[in-house]
Amino acid sequence: MNISLKGKRALVTGANSGIGQGIALSLAEAGAKVAVNYIVHPEAAEAVKETIDKKSEAITIQADVSNPEQVKAMFKQLDDSWGGIDILVNNAGIDGKRMMSWEADLDAWRKVIEIDLIGAFSCASEALKRMTAQKSGVIINITSVHEVIAWSGYSAYTAAKAALGMLSKTLAQEAAPYGVRVLSLAPGAIQTPINQDVWSNPDTLKDLLEKIPLNRMGKAEEIGKMAVLLASDFASYLTGTSVFVDGAMTDYPDFSHGG
Ligand code: BGC
């Protein structure tokens, strides 16, 4: 059995690097047309588009998801290019600068919430207008193991990801009568530019690997393949839940001894 997303119109936010790029390439591999959203580094978005064009079809769209006007314009561009959307992957996000809550800069804190949570909501809202009308579609919100694992110094990020997990459930409830599914895909430590500081230093990498029972970081393509599965009819009965793809990081590995 092969998974085919042939003819499906997908939008992946933040698709010019890291997990977003992995998802965009995997969706294209399965036959979907992919809109590659980005905010900076147009050349990176263009490179993703060129790779996709060899297998399927891509467009690039510059938009800051935390800006509602730019989000509206992005969906208009999708309508104009492909007449709508079938798959939205809300991937764009930042984890922000590490800061303890008592020394937090409120503007920086709010920025994380605006991109990771409000940005995802405004894209979902635009997508759902179209998906509920056509009575089909899938939204995948990329959360994190930090949907459920606390992380000192990253309170805005953990709060945004936990909220995004519940947002998926609520939107899933709203959209279910229209045959539209909404899910969270929660990656663990995937080797991408966002955590380069950690994996490029042997000491911090060792500490990280101790938190992962599979004893390795994940690859963007491993999240991409799961996104393909979730977007496909193989997952037709799956909605309103979070799927953790984390090498068992959420399995409390410290309990492999003692307790
Ligand atoms: C963060 C990464 C981190 C991983 C595991 C992700 O959500 O963006 O920086 O390595 O969680 O802690």
PDB file of C-alpha atoms and ligand atoms in Angstrom:
ATOM      1  CA  MET A   1       0.000   0.000   0.000  1.00  0.00           C
ATOM      2  CA  ASN A   2       1.351   3.381  -0.955  1.00  0.00           C
ATOM      3  CA  ILE A   3       0.215   6.672   0.466  1.00  0.00           C
ATOM      4  CA  SER A   4      -0.776   9.096  -2.252  1.00  0.00           C
ATOM      5  CA  LEU A   5      -1.637  12.749  -1.782  1.00  0.00           C
ATOM      6  CA  LYS A   6      -1.812  13.306  -5.511  1.00  0.00           C
ATOM      7  CA  GLY A   7      -3.685  16.472  -6.438  1.00  0.00           C
ATOM      8  CA  LYS A   8      -3.918  17.705  -2.832  1.00  0.00           C
ATOM      9  CA  ARG A   9      -3.094  21.374  -2.260  1.00  0.00           C
ATOM     10  CA  ALA A  10      -0.900  21.877   0.798  1.00  0.00           C
ATOM     11  CA  LEU A  11       0.429  24.915   2.617  1.00  0.00           C
ATOM     12  CA  VAL A  12       3.364  24.492   5.000  1.00  0.00           C
ATOM     13  CA  THR A  13       4.286  27.542   7.059  1.00  0.00           C
ATOM     14  CA  GLY A  14       7.957  28.106   7.793  1.00  0.00           C
ATOM     15  CA  ALA A  15       8.833  25.627   5.055  1.00  0.00           C
ATOM     16  CA  ASN A  16      12.217  26.976   3.990  1.00  0.00           C
ATOM     17  CA  SER A  17      14.214  25.232   6.736  1.00  0.00           C
ATOM     18  CA  GLY A  18      14.204  22.540   9.394  1.00  0.00           C
ATOM     19  CA  ILE A  19      11.087  20.515  10.127  1.00  0.00           C
ATOM     20  CA  GLY A  20       8.932  22.625   7.781  1.00  0.00           C
ATOM     21  CA  GLN A  21      11.254  21.894   4.879  1.00  0.00           C
ATOM     22  CA  GLY A  22      11.211  18.179   5.722  1.00  0.00           C
ATOM     23  CA  ILE A  23       7.413  18.192   5.753  1.00  0.00           C
ATOM     24  CA  ALA A  24       7.146  20.148   2.487  1.00  0.00           C
ATOM     25  CA  LEU A  25       9.472  17.693   0.714  1.00  0.00           C
ATOM     26  CA  SER A  26       7.668  14.631   2.090  1.00  0.00           C
ATOM     27  CA  LEU A  27       4.233  15.949   1.084  1.00  0.00           C
ATOM     28  CA  ALA A  28       5.562  16.608  -2.421  1.00  0.00           C
ATOM     29  CA  GLU A  29       7.103  13.132  -2.530  1.00  0.00           C
ATOM     30  CA  ALA A  30       3.586  11.779  -1.897  1.00  0.00           C
ATOM     31  CA  GLY A  31       2.255  13.848  -4.798  1.00  0.00           C
ATOM     32  CA  ALA A  32       0.852  16.957  -3.121  1.00  0.00           C
ATOM     33  CA  LYS A  33       1.311  20.446  -4.518  1.00  0.00           C
ATOM     34  CA  VAL A  34       3.036  22.512  -1.850  1.00  0.00           C
ATOM     35  CA  ALA A  35       2.981  26.215  -1.042  1.00  0.00           C
ATOM     36  CA  VAL A  36       6.262  26.993   0.694  1.00  0.00           C
ATOM     37  CA  ASN A  37       5.676  29.818   3.165  1.00  0.00           C
ATOM     38  CA  TYR A  38       8.649  31.731   4.520  1.00  0.00           C
ATOM     39  CA  ILE A  39       9.449  35.067   6.061  1.00  0.00           C
ATOM     40  CA  VAL A  40      13.199  35.524   5.580  1.00  0.00           C
ATOM     41  CA  HIS A  41      15.737  33.822   3.276  1.00  0.00           C
ATOM     42  CA  PRO A  42      13.760  33.732   0.001  1.00  0.00           C
ATOM     43  CA  GLU A  43      16.667  31.866  -1.608  1.00  0.00           C
ATOM     44  CA  ALA A  44      16.097  28.943   0.798  1.00  0.00           C
ATOM     45  CA  ALA A  45      12.366  28.907  -0.069  1.00  0.00           C
ATOM     46  CA  GLU A  46      13.271  28.991  -3.761  1.00  0.00           C
ATOM     47  CA  ALA A  47      15.607  25.993  -3.293  1.00  0.00           C
ATOM     48  CA  VAL A  48      12.790  24.000  -1.639  1.00  0.00           C
ATOM     49  CA  LYS A  49      10.468  24.969  -4.504  1.00  0.00           C
ATOM     50  CA  GLU A  50      13.022  23.833  -7.098  1.00  0.00           C
ATOM     51  CA  THR A  51      13.371  20.428  -5.417  1.00  0.00           C
ATOM     52  CA  ILE A  52       9.587  20.044  -5.225  1.00  0.00           C
ATOM     53  CA  ASP A  53       9.067  21.090  -8.836  1.00  0.00           C
ATOM     54  CA  LYS A  54      10.995  17.976  -9.925  1.00  0.00           C
ATOM     55  CA  LYS A  55       8.344  15.730  -8.333  1.00  0.00           C
ATOM     56  CA  SER A  56       5.202  17.797  -8.094  1.00  0.00           C
ATOM     57  CA  GLU A  57       4.450  21.527  -8.091  1.00  0.00           C
ATOM     58  CA  ALA A  58       5.318  24.335  -5.695  1.00  0.00           C
ATOM     59  CA  ILE A  59       4.836  28.030  -5.132  1.00  0.00           C
ATOM     60  CA  THR A  60       6.594  30.205  -2.577  1.00  0.00           C
ATOM     61  CA  ILE A  61       4.642  32.690  -0.474  1.00  0.00           C
ATOM     62  CA  GLN A  62       6.255  35.265   1.773  1.00  0.00           C
ATOM     63  CA  ALA A  63       4.113  36.036   4.818  1.00  0.00           C
ATOM     64  CA  ASP A  64       4.607  36.616   8.516  1.00  0.00           C
ATOM     65  CA  VAL A  65       1.994  34.381  10.175  1.00  0.00           C
ATOM     66  CA  SER A  66       1.786  36.750  13.142  1.00  0.00           C
ATOM     67  CA  ASN A  67       0.465  39.453  10.802  1.00  0.00           C
ATOM     68  CA  PRO A  68      -3.256  38.816  10.051  1.00  0.00           C
ATOM     69  CA  GLU A  69      -3.223  40.936   6.879  1.00  0.00           C
ATOM     70  CA  GLN A  70      -0.310  38.945   5.485  1.00  0.00           C
ATOM     71  CA  VAL A  71      -2.071  35.686   6.387  1.00  0.00           C
ATOM     72  CA  LYS A  72      -5.205  36.807   4.507  1.00  0.00           C
ATOM     73  CA  ALA A  73      -3.067  37.751   1.498  1.00  0.00           C
ATOM     74  CA  MET A  74      -1.325  34.349   1.625  1.00  0.00           C
ATOM     75  CA  PHE A  75      -4.661  32.494   1.447  1.00  0.00           C
ATOM     76  CA  LYS A  76      -5.807  34.788  -1.373  1.00  0.00           C
ATOM     77  CA  GLN A  77      -2.655  33.820  -3.271  1.00  0.00           C
ATOM     78  CA  LEU A  78      -3.482  30.138  -2.676  1.00  0.00           C
ATOM     79  CA  ASP A  79      -7.026  30.698  -3.970  1.00  0.00           C
ATOM     80  CA  ASP A  80      -5.682  32.479  -7.037  1.00  0.00           C
ATOM     81  CA  SER A  81      -3.050  29.805  -7.751  1.00  0.00           C
ATOM     82  CA  TRP A  82      -4.837  26.570  -6.921  1.00  0.00           C
ATOM     83  CA  GLY A  83      -8.408  27.491  -6.042  1.00  0.00           C
ATOM     84  CA  GLY A  84      -8.058  26.654  -2.319  1.00  0.00           C
ATOM     85  CA  ILE A  85      -6.395  24.337   0.141  1.00  0.00           C
ATOM     86  CA  ASP A  86      -6.675  20.713   1.299  1.00  0.00           C
ATOM     87  CA  ILE A  87      -3.827  20.402   3.818  1.00  0.00           C
ATOM     88  CA  LEU A  88      -2.512  23.072   6.181  1.00  0.00           C
ATOM     89  CA  VAL A  89       0.614  22.388   8.219  1.00  0.00           C
ATOM     90  CA  ASN A  90       1.098  25.069  10.866  1.00  0.00           C
ATOM     91  CA  ASN A  91       4.816  24.680  11.389  1.00  0.00           C
ATOM     92  CA  ALA A  92       6.185  28.235  11.625  1.00  0.00           C
ATOM     93  CA  GLY A  93       7.508  28.868  15.095  1.00  0.00           C
ATOM     94  CA  ILE A  94      10.332  30.136  17.258  1.00  0.00           C
ATOM     95  CA  ASP A  95      11.380  28.983  20.687  1.00  0.00           C
ATOM     96  CA  GLY A  96      12.652  32.433  21.631  1.00  0.00           C
ATOM     97  CA  LYS A  97      15.602  33.457  23.744  1.00  0.00           C
ATOM     98  CA  ARG A  98      16.103  31.479  26.949  1.00  0.00           C
ATOM     99  CA  MET A  99      15.011  33.655  29.875  1.00  0.00           C
ATOM    100  CA  MET A 100      13.757  32.871  33.345  1.00  0.00           C
ATOM    101  CA  SER A 101      10.292  34.295  33.989  1.00  0.00           C
ATOM    102  CA  TRP A 102      11.521  36.847  36.536  1.00  0.00           C
ATOM    103  CA  GLU A 103      13.850  38.409  34.012  1.00  0.00           C
ATOM    104  CA  ALA A 104      11.588  38.034  30.979  1.00  0.00           C
ATOM    105  CA  ASP A 105      11.177  40.771  28.437  1.00  0.00           C
ATOM    106  CA  LEU A 106       7.419  40.900  27.888  1.00  0.00           C
ATOM    107  CA  ASP A 107       7.701  41.942  24.236  1.00  0.00           C
ATOM    108  CA  ALA A 108       9.936  38.942  23.461  1.00  0.00           C
ATOM    109  CA  TRP A 109       7.555  36.662  25.416  1.00  0.00           C
ATOM    110  CA  ARG A 110       4.565  37.980  23.489  1.00  0.00           C
ATOM    111  CA  LYS A 111       6.367  37.541  20.137  1.00  0.00           C
ATOM    112  CA  VAL A 112       6.651  33.769  20.729  1.00  0.00           C
ATOM    113  CA  ILE A 113       2.921  33.556  21.495  1.00  0.00           C
ATOM    114  CA  GLU A 114       2.073  35.704  18.474  1.00  0.00           C
ATOM    115  CA  ILE A 115       3.990  33.483  16.047  1.00  0.00           C
ATOM    116  CA  ASP A 116       3.561  29.994  17.544  1.00  0.00           C
ATOM    117  CA  LEU A 117      -0.026  30.273  18.764  1.00  0.00           C
ATOM    118  CA  ILE A 118      -1.866  33.237  17.256  1.00  0.00           C
ATOM    119  CA  GLY A 119      -0.123  32.734  13.899  1.00  0.00           C
ATOM    120  CA  ALA A 120      -1.237  29.100  13.832  1.00  0.00           C
ATOM    121  CA  PHE A 121      -4.764  30.122  14.817  1.00  0.00           C
ATOM    122  CA  SER A 122      -5.124  32.742  12.106  1.00  0.00           C
ATOM    123  CA  CYS A 123      -3.869  30.329   9.415  1.00  0.00           C
ATOM    124  CA  ALA A 124      -6.222  27.628  10.765  1.00  0.00           C
ATOM    125  CA  SER A 125      -9.127  30.059  10.739  1.00  0.00           C
ATOM    126  CA  GLU A 126      -8.530  30.990   7.082  1.00  0.00           C
ATOM    127  CA  ALA A 127      -8.058  27.322   6.143  1.00  0.00           C
ATOM    128  CA  LEU A 128     -11.201  26.219   7.985  1.00  0.00           C
ATOM    129  CA  LYS A 129     -13.334  28.799   6.141  1.00  0.00           C
ATOM    130  CA  ARG A 130     -12.413  26.970   2.965  1.00  0.00           C
ATOM    131  CA  MET A 131     -12.307  23.399   4.329  1.00  0.00           C
ATOM    132  CA  THR A 132     -15.690  23.526   6.078  1.00  0.00           C
ATOM    133  CA  ALA A 133     -17.224  24.910   2.870  1.00  0.00           C
ATOM    134  CA  GLN A 134     -15.734  22.153   0.694  1.00  0.00           C
ATOM    135  CA  LYS A 135     -16.367  19.550   3.439  1.00  0.00           C
ATOM    136  CA  SER A 136     -12.850  18.134   3.388  1.00  0.00           C
ATOM    137  CA  GLY A 137      -9.375  18.964   4.595  1.00  0.00           C
ATOM    138  CA  VAL A 138      -6.751  18.303   7.236  1.00  0.00           C
ATOM    139  CA  ILE A 139      -4.927  20.692   9.543  1.00  0.00           C
ATOM    140  CA  ILE A 140      -1.747  19.553  11.282  1.00  0.00           C
ATOM    141  CA  ASN A 141      -0.419  21.805  14.011  1.00  0.00           C
ATOM    142  CA  ILE A 142       3.243  21.189  14.765  1.00  0.00           C
ATOM    143  CA  THR A 143       3.547  21.342  18.524  1.00  0.00           C
ATOM    144  CA  SER A 144       6.417  19.740  20.454  1.00  0.00           C
ATOM    145  CA  VAL A 145       7.153  17.378  23.305  1.00  0.00           C
ATOM    146  CA  HIS A 146       6.980  20.687  25.189  1.00  0.00           C
ATOM    147  CA  GLU A 147       3.222  20.461  24.775  1.00  0.00           C
ATOM    148  CA  VAL A 148       3.563  18.281  27.918  1.00  0.00           C
ATOM    149  CA  ILE A 149       7.173  18.616  29.169  1.00  0.00           C
ATOM    150  CA  ALA A 150       8.076  21.758  31.127  1.00  0.00           C
ATOM    151  CA  TRP A 151      11.251  23.556  30.002  1.00  0.00           C
ATOM    152  CA  SER A 152      12.912  26.117  32.235  1.00  0.00           C
ATOM    153  CA  GLY A 153      13.666  29.377  30.473  1.00  0.00           C
ATOM    154  CA  TYR A 154      11.146  28.728  27.704  1.00  0.00           C
ATOM    155  CA  SER A 155       7.839  29.546  29.385  1.00  0.00           C
ATOM    156  CA  ALA A 156       6.408  31.349  26.348  1.00  0.00           C
ATOM    157  CA  TYR A 157       7.266  28.402  24.092  1.00  0.00           C
ATOM    158  CA  THR A 158       5.859  25.717  26.396  1.00  0.00           C
ATOM    159  CA  ALA A 159       2.733  27.799  27.055  1.00  0.00           C
ATOM    160  CA  ALA A 160       2.237  28.320  23.306  1.00  0.00           C
ATOM    161  CA  LYS A 161       2.730  24.629  22.482  1.00  0.00           C
ATOM    162  CA  ALA A 162       0.428  23.381  25.254  1.00  0.00           C
ATOM    163  CA  ALA A 163      -2.202  25.871  24.105  1.00  0.00           C
ATOM    164  CA  LEU A 164      -1.748  24.797  20.500  1.00  0.00           C
ATOM    165  CA  GLY A 165      -2.396  21.190  21.560  1.00  0.00           C
ATOM    166  CA  MET A 166      -5.739  22.203  23.075  1.00  0.00           C
ATOM    167  CA  LEU A 167      -6.476  24.458  20.115  1.00  0.00           C
ATOM    168  CA  SER A 168      -6.185  21.396  17.843  1.00  0.00           C
ATOM    169  CA  LYS A 169      -8.690  19.509  19.971  1.00  0.00           C
ATOM    170  CA  THR A 170     -11.198  22.356  20.004  1.00  0.00           C
ATOM    171  CA  LEU A 171     -10.865  23.054  16.289  1.00  0.00           C
ATOM    172  CA  ALA A 172     -11.211  19.315  15.641  1.00  0.00           C
ATOM    173  CA  GLN A 173     -14.518  19.364  17.520  1.00  0.00           C
ATOM    174  CA  GLU A 174     -15.736  22.380  15.541  1.00  0.00           C
ATOM    175  CA  ALA A 175     -14.638  20.951  12.191  1.00  0.00           C
ATOM    176  CA  ALA A 176     -15.648  17.292  12.605  1.00  0.00           C
ATOM    177  CA  PRO A 177     -19.246  17.748  11.374  1.00  0.00           C
ATOM    178  CA  TYR A 178     -17.784  19.019   8.101  1.00  0.00           C
ATOM    179  CA  GLY A 179     -15.491  16.023   7.588  1.00  0.00           C
ATOM    180  CA  VAL A 180     -12.397  18.088   8.396  1.00  0.00           C
ATOM    181  CA  ARG A 181      -9.687  16.686  10.691  1.00  0.00           C
ATOM    182  CA  VAL A 182      -7.406  18.709  12.987  1.00  0.00           C
ATOM    183  CA  LEU A 183      -4.391  17.162  14.703  1.00  0.00           C
ATOM    184  CA  SER A 184      -1.222  18.021  16.533  1.00  0.00           C
ATOM    185  CA  LEU A 185       2.073  16.422  15.542  1.00  0.00           C
ATOM    186  CA  ALA A 186       4.488  16.755  18.444  1.00  0.00           C
ATOM    187  CA  PRO A 187       8.165  16.287  17.531  1.00  0.00           C
ATOM    188  CA  GLY A 188      10.920  15.580  20.032  1.00  0.00           C
ATOM    189  CA  ALA A 189      14.507  16.674  19.453  1.00  0.00           C
ATOM    190  CA  ILE A 190      14.839  16.815  15.687  1.00  0.00           C
ATOM    191  CA  GLN A 191      18.239  17.848  14.358  1.00  0.00           C
ATOM    192  CA  THR A 192      17.586  21.232  12.725  1.00  0.00           C
ATOM    193  CA  PRO A 193      18.966  24.782  12.924  1.00  0.00           C
ATOM    194  CA  ILE A 194      16.640  25.600  15.883  1.00  0.00           C
ATOM    195  CA  ASN A 195      18.690  23.391  18.258  1.00  0.00           C
ATOM    196  CA  GLN A 196      22.099  23.608  16.563  1.00  0.00           C
ATOM    197  CA  ASP A 197      23.649  25.107  19.712  1.00  0.00           C
ATOM    198  CA  VAL A 198      22.778  21.896  21.531  1.00  0.00           C
ATOM    199  CA  TRP A 199      23.789  19.248  18.961  1.00  0.00           C
ATOM    200  CA  SER A 200      26.972  20.983  17.854  1.00  0.00           C
ATOM    201  CA  ASN A 201      28.466  20.779  21.357  1.00  0.00           C
ATOM    202  CA  PRO A 202      29.433  17.236  22.525  1.00  0.00           C
ATOM    203  CA  ASP A 203      28.556  17.935  26.198  1.00  0.00           C
ATOM    204  CA  THR A 204      25.081  19.321  25.552  1.00  0.00           C
ATOM    205  CA  LEU A 205      24.458  16.621  22.914  1.00  0.00           C
ATOM    206  CA  LYS A 206      25.328  13.908  25.460  1.00  0.00           C
ATOM    207  CA  ASP A 207      22.917  15.473  27.966  1.00  0.00           C
ATOM    208  CA  LEU A 208      20.193  15.619  25.308  1.00  0.00           C
ATOM    209  CA  LEU A 209      20.671  11.986  24.206  1.00  0.00           C
ATOM    210  CA  GLU A 210      20.197  10.853  27.818  1.00  0.00           C
ATOM    211  CA  LYS A 211      16.678  12.253  27.532  1.00  0.00           C
ATOM    212  CA  ILE A 212      15.856  10.112  24.475  1.00  0.00           C
ATOM    213  CA  PRO A 213      15.372   6.325  24.885  1.00  0.00           C
ATOM    214  CA  LEU A 214      16.100   5.734  21.189  1.00  0.00           C
ATOM    215  CA  ASN A 215      19.425   7.468  21.903  1.00  0.00           C
ATOM    216  CA  ARG A 216      19.527   9.639  18.821  1.00  0.00           C
ATOM    217  CA  MET A 217      18.028  12.856  17.531  1.00  0.00           C
ATOM    218  CA  GLY A 218      15.255  12.618  14.963  1.00  0.00           C
ATOM    219  CA  LYS A 219      15.466  13.701  11.336  1.00  0.00           C
ATOM    220  CA  ALA A 220      13.182  16.278   9.705  1.00  0.00           C
ATOM    221  CA  GLU A 221      12.187  13.606   7.200  1.00  0.00           C
ATOM    222  CA  GLU A 222      10.865  11.403  10.046  1.00  0.00           C
ATOM    223  CA  ILE A 223       8.434  14.185  10.923  1.00  0.00           C
ATOM    224  CA  GLY A 224       7.697  14.688   7.221  1.00  0.00           C
ATOM    225  CA  LYS A 225       6.707  11.051   6.750  1.00  0.00           C
ATOM    226  CA  MET A 226       4.382  11.201   9.751  1.00  0.00           C
ATOM    227  CA  ALA A 227       2.808  14.394   8.396  1.00  0.00           C
ATOM    228  CA  VAL A 228       2.119  12.546   5.114  1.00  0.00           C
ATOM    229  CA  LEU A 229       0.466   9.701   6.999  1.00  0.00           C
ATOM    230  CA  LEU A 230      -1.658  12.055   9.132  1.00  0.00           C
ATOM    231  CA  ALA A 231      -2.716  14.087   6.086  1.00  0.00           C
ATOM    232  CA  SER A 232      -3.730  10.959   4.177  1.00  0.00           C
ATOM    233  CA  ASP A 233      -6.822   8.757   4.347  1.00  0.00           C
ATOM    234  CA  PHE A 234      -4.711   6.194   6.237  1.00  0.00           C
ATOM    235  CA  ALA A 235      -5.504   8.443   9.215  1.00  0.00           C
ATOM    236  CA  SER A 236      -9.143   9.018   8.269  1.00  0.00           C
ATOM    237  CA  TYR A 237     -10.407   8.187  11.796  1.00  0.00           C
ATOM    238  CA  LEU A 238      -7.750  10.230  13.608  1.00  0.00           C
ATOM    239  CA  THR A 239      -8.631  13.736  14.749  1.00  0.00           C
ATOM    240  CA  GLY A 240      -8.527  15.891  17.877  1.00  0.00           C
ATOM    241  CA  THR A 241      -5.395  14.317  19.309  1.00  0.00           C
ATOM    242  CA  SER A 242      -1.628  14.763  19.446  1.00  0.00           C
ATOM    243  CA  VAL A 243       0.769  12.295  17.879  1.00  0.00           C
ATOM    244  CA  PHE A 244       4.199  12.334  19.551  1.00  0.00           C
ATOM    245  CA  VAL A 245       7.151  11.477  17.305  1.00  0.00           C
ATOM    246  CA  ASP A 246       9.954  11.762  19.827  1.00  0.00           C
ATOM    247  CA  GLY A 247      12.009   8.554  20.205  1.00  0.00           C
ATOM    248  CA  ALA A 248      10.103   8.154  23.506  1.00  0.00           C
ATOM    249  CA  MET A 249      11.340  11.424  25.020  1.00  0.00           C
ATOM    250  CA  THR A 250       7.931  11.668  26.709  1.00  0.00           C
ATOM    251  CA  ASP A 251       8.478   8.223  28.268  1.00  0.00           C
ATOM    252  CA  TYR A 252      10.342   9.632  31.324  1.00  0.00           C
ATOM    253  CA  PRO A 253      13.629   7.798  30.534  1.00  0.00           C
ATOM    254  CA  ASP A 254      14.992   8.447  34.045  1.00  0.00           C
ATOM    255  CA  PHE A 255      12.622   5.695  35.179  1.00  0.00           C
ATOM    256  CA  SER A 256      14.664   3.106  33.245  1.00  0.00           C
ATOM    257  CA  HIS A 257      16.515   2.856  36.577  1.00  0.00           C
ATOM    258  CA  GLY A 258      15.450   3.488  40.168  1.00  0.00           C
ATOM    259  CA  GLY A 259      12.059   4.853  41.002  1.00  0.00           C
TER     260      GLY A 259
HETATM  261  C1  BGC B   1      12.626  22.499  20.485  1.00  0.00           C
HETATM  262  C2  BGC B   1      14.025  21.973  20.320  1.00  0.00           C
HETATM  263  C3  BGC B   1      14.308  20.913  21.367  1.00  0.00           C
HETATM  264  C4  BGC B   1      13.211  19.871  21.413  1.00  0.00           C
HETATM  265  C5  BGC B   1      13.401  18.881  22.562  1.00  0.00           C
HETATM  266  C6  BGC B   1      11.668  21.342  20.478  1.00  0.00           C
HETATM  267  O1  BGC B   1      10.366  21.772  20.588  1.00  0.00           O
HETATM  268  O2  BGC B   1      12.348  23.416  19.441  1.00  0.00           O
HETATM  269  O3  BGC B   1      14.949  23.036  20.430  1.00  0.00           O
HETATM  270  O4  BGC B   1      15.532  20.260  21.054  1.00  0.00           O
HETATM  271  O5  BGC B   1      11.963  20.488  21.556  1.00  0.00           O
HETATM  272  O6  BGC B   1      13.606  19.523  23.784  1.00  0.00           O
END
